[in-house]
Short mmCIF file of N, CA and C in Angstrom, two decimals:
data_model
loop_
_atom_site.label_atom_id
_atom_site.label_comp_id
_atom_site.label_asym_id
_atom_site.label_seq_id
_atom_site.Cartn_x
_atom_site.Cartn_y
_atom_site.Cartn_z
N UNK R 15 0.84 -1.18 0.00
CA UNK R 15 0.00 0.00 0.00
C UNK R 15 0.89 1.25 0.00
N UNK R 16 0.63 2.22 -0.82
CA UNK R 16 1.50 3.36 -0.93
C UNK R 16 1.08 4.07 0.27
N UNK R 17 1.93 4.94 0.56
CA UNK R 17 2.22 5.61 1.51
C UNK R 17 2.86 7.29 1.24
N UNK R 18 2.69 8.22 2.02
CA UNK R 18 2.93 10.01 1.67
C UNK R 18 4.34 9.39 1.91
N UNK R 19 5.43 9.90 0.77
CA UNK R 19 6.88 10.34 1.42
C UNK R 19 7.14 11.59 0.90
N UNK R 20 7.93 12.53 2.41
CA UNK R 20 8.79 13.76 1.87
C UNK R 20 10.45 13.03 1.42
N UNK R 21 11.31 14.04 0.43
CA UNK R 21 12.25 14.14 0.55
C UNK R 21 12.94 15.60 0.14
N UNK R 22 13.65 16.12 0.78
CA UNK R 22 14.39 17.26 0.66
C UNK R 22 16.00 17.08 0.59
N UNK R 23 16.49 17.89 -0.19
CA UNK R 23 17.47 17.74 -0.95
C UNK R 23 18.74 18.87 -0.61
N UNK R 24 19.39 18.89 -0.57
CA UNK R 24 20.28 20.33 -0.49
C UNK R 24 21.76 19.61 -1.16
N UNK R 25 22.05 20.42 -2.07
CA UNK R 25 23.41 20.44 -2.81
C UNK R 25 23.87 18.75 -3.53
N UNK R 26 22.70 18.18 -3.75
CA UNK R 26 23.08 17.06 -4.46
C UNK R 26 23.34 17.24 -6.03
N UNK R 27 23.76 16.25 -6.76
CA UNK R 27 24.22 15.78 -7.68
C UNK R 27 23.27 16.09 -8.88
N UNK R 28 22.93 16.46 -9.57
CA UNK R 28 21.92 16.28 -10.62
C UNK R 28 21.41 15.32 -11.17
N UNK R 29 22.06 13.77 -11.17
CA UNK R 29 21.49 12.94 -11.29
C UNK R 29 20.37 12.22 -10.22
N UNK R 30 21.08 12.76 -9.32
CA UNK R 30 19.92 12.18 -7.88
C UNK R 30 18.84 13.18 -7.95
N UNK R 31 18.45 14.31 -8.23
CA UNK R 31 17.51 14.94 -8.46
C UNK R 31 16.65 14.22 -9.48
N UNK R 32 17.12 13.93 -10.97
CA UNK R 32 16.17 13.50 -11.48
C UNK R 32 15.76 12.45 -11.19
N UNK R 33 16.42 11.13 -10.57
CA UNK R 33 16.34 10.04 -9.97
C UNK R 33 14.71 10.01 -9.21
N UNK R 34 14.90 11.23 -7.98
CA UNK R 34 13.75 11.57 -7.84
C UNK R 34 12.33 11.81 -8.23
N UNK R 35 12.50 12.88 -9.69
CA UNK R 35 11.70 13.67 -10.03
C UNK R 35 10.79 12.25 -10.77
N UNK R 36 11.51 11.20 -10.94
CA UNK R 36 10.80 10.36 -11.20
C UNK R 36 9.39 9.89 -10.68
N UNK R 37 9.96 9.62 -9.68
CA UNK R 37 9.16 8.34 -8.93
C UNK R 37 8.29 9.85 -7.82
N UNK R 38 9.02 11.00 -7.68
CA UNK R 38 7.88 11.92 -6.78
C UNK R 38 7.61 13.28 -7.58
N UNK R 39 6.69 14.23 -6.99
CA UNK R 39 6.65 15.60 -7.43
C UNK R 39 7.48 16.53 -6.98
N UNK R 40 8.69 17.38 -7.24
CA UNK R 40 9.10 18.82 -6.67
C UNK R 40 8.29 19.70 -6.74
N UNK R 41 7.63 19.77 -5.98
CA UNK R 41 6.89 21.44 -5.29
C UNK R 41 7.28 22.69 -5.24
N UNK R 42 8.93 22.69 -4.66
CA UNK R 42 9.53 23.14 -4.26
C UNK R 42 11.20 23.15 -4.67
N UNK R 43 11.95 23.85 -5.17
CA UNK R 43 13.13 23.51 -5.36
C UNK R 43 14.13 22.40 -4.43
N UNK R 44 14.10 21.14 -4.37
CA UNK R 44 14.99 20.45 -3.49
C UNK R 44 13.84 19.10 -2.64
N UNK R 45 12.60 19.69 -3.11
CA UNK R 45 11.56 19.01 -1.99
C UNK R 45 10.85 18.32 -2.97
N UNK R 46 10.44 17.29 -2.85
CA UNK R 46 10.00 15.93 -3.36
C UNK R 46 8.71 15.17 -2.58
N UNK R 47 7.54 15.00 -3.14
CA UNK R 47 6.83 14.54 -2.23
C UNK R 47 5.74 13.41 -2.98
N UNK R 48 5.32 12.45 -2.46
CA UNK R 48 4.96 11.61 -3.74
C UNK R 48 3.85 10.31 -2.64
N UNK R 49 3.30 9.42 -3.15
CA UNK R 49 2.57 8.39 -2.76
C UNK R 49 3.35 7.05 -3.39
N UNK R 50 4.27 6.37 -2.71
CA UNK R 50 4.91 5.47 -3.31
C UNK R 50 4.58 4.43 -2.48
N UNK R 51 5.12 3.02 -2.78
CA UNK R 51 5.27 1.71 -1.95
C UNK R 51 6.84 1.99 -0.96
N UNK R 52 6.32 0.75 -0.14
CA UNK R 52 7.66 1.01 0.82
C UNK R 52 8.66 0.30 0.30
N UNK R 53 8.51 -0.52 -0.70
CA UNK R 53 9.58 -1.24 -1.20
C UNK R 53 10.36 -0.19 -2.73
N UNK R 54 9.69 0.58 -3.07
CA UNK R 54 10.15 1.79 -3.91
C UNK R 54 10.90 2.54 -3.16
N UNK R 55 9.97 3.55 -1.96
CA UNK R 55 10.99 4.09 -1.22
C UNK R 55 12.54 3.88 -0.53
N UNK R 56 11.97 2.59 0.08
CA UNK R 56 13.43 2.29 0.70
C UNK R 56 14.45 1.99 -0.60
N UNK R 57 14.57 1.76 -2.21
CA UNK R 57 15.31 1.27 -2.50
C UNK R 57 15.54 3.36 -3.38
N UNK R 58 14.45 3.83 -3.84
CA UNK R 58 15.55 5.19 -3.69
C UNK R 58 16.03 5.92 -2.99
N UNK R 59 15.42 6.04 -1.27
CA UNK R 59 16.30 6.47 -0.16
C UNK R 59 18.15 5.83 -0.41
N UNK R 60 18.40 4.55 -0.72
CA UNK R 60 19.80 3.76 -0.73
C UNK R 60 20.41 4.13 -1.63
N UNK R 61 19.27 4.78 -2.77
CA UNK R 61 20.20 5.65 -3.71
C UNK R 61 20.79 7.29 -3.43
N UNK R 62 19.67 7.57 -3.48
CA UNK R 62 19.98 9.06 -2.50
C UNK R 62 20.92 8.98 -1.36
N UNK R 63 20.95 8.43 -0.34
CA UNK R 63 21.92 8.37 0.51
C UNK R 63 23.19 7.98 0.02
N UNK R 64 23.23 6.97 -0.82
CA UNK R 64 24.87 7.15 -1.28
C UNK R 64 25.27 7.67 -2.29
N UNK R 65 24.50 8.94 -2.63
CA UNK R 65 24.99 9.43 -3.58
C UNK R 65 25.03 10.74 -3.19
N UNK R 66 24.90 11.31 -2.33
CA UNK R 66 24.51 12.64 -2.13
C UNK R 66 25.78 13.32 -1.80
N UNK R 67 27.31 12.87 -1.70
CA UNK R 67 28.10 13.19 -1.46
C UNK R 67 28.59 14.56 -0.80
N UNK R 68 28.50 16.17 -1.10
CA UNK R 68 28.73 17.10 -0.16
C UNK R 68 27.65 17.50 0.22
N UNK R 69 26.53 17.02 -0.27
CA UNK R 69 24.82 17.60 0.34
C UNK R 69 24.43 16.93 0.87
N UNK R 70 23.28 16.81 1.22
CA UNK R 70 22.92 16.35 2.22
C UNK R 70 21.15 16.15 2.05
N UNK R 71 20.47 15.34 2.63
CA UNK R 71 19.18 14.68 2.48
C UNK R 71 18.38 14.27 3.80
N UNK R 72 16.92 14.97 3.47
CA UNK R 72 16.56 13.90 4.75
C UNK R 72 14.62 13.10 3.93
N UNK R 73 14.58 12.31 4.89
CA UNK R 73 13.30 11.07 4.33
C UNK R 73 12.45 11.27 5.25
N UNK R 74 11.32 11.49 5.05
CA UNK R 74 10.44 11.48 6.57
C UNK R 74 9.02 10.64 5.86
N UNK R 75 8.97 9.53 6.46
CA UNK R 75 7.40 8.86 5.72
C UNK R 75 7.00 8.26 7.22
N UNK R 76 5.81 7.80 6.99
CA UNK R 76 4.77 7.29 7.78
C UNK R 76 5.18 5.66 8.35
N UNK R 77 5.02 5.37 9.77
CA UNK R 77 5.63 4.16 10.11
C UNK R 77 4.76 3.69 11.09
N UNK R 78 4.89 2.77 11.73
CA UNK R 78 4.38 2.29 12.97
C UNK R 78 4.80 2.69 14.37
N UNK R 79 5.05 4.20 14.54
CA UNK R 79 5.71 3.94 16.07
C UNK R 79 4.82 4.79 16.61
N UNK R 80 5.30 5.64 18.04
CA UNK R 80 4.82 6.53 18.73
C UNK R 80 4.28 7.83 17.60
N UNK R 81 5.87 8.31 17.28
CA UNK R 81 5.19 9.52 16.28
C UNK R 81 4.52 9.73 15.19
N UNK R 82 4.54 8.75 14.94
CA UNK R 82 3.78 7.92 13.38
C UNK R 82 4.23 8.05 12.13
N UNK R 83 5.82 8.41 11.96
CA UNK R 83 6.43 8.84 11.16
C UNK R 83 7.84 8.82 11.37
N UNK R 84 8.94 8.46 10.56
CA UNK R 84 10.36 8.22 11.33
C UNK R 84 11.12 8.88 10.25
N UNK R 85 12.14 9.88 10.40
CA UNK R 85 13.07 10.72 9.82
C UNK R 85 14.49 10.03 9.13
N UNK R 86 14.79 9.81 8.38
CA UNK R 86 16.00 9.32 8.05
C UNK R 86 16.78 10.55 7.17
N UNK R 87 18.09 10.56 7.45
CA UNK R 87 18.90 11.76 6.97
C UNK R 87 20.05 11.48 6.52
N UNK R 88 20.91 11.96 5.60
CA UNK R 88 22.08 11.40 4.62
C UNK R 88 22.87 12.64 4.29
N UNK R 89 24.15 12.30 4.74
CA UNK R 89 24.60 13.61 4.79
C UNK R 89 25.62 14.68 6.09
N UNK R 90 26.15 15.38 5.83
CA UNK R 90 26.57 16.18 6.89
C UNK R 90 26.06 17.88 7.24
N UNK R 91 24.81 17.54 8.03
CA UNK R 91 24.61 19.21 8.31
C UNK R 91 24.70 19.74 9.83
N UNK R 92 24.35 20.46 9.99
CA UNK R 92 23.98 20.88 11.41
C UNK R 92 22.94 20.57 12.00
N UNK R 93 21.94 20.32 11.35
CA UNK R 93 20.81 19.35 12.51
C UNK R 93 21.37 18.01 12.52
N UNK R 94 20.84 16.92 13.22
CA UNK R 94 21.21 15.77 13.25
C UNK R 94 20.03 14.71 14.43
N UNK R 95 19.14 13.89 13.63
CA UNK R 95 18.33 13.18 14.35
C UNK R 95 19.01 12.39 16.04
N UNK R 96 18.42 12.92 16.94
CA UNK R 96 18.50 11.50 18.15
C UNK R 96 17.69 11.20 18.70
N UNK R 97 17.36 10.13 18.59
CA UNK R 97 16.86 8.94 19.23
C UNK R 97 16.72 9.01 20.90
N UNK R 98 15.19 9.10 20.90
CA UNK R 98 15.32 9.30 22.78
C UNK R 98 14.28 7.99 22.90
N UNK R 99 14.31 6.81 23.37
CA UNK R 99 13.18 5.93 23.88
C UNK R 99 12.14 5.33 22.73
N UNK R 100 12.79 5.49 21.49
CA UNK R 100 11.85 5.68 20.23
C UNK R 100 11.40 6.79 19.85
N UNK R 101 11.75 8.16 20.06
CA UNK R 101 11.22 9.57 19.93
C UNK R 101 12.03 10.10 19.03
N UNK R 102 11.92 10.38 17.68
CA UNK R 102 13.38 11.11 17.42
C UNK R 102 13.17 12.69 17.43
N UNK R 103 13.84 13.67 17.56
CA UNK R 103 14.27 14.73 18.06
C UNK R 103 15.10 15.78 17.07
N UNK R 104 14.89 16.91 17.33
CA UNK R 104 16.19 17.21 16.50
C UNK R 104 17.28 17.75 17.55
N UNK R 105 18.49 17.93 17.14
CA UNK R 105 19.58 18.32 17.76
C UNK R 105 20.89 19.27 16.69
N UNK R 106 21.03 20.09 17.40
CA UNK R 106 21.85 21.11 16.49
C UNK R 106 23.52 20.78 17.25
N UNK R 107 24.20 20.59 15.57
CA UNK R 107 25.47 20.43 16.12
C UNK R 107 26.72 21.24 16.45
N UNK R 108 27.62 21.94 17.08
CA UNK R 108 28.09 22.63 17.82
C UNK R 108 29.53 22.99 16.18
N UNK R 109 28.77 24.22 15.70
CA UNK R 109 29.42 24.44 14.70
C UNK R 109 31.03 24.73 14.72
N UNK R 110 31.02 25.65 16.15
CA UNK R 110 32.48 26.51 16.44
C UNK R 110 33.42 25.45 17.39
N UNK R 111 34.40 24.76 17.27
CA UNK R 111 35.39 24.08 18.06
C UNK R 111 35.76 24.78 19.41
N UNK R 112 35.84 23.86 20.11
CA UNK R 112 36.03 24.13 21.62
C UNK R 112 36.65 25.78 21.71
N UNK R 113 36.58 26.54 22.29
CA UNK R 113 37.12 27.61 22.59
C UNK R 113 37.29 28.71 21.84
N UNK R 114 36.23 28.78 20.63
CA UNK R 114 36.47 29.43 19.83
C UNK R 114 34.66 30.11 19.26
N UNK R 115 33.97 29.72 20.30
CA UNK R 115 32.92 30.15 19.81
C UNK R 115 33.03 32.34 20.12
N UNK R 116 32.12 33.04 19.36
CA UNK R 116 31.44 33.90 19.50
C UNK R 116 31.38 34.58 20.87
N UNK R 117 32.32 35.35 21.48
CA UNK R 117 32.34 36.29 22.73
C UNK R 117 30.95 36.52 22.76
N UNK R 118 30.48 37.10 21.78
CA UNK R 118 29.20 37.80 21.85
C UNK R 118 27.71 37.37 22.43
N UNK R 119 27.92 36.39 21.92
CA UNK R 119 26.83 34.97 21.07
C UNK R 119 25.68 34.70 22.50
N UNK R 120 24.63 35.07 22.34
CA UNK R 120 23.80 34.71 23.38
C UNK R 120 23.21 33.59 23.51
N UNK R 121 23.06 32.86 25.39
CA UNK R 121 22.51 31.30 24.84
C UNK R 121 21.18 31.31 24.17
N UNK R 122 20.98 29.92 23.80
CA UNK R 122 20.13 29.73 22.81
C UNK R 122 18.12 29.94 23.40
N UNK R 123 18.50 29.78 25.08
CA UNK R 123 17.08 30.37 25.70
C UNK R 123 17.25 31.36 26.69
#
């Protein structure tokens, strides 16, 4: 049974774009959204993920858990999914190396 998947895109390859544009709709420059099977999805997520080389990707479709939906991401950015108890979360990663952040920089609450 098909199922809603997002995918969003940042700085990939041009072939993985059209790869996409296939099998979903762009709405949006980078954003992909479509009614596929889960056996479609998971096998172009494996493409997208290893191909996305300095960009970066994330998958968000419909699942069986608490949130009813599970995030998968490919890539190196500054957000980064974790995992709390089955919950996933987002988490921002600490751009500036030890001792070198922003004198200025106010905390984040």
């Amino acid at each position: 049974m098909p199922n809603l998947v997002v995918i969003s895109t940042t700085a990939v390859p041009d072939y993985v774009r059209g790869s996409l544009s296939r099998w979903l709709t762009e709405p949006a420059p980078g954003l992909y959204v479509g009614s596929i099977s889960a056996r479609v999805r998971d096998s172009l997520w494996e493409q997208v993920s290893a191909a996305v080389g300095e960009g970066a990707a994330v998958c968000v479709h419909p699942t069986d858990n608490e949130q009813r939906y599970v995030i998968k991401t490919a890539g190196e950015r500054r957000r980064r999914v974790m995992d709390f108890d089955g919950l996933q979360l987002i988490a921002f990663r600490d751009l500036n190396p030890l001792g070198q952040g922003n004198q200025n920089e106010q905390p984040p609450f």
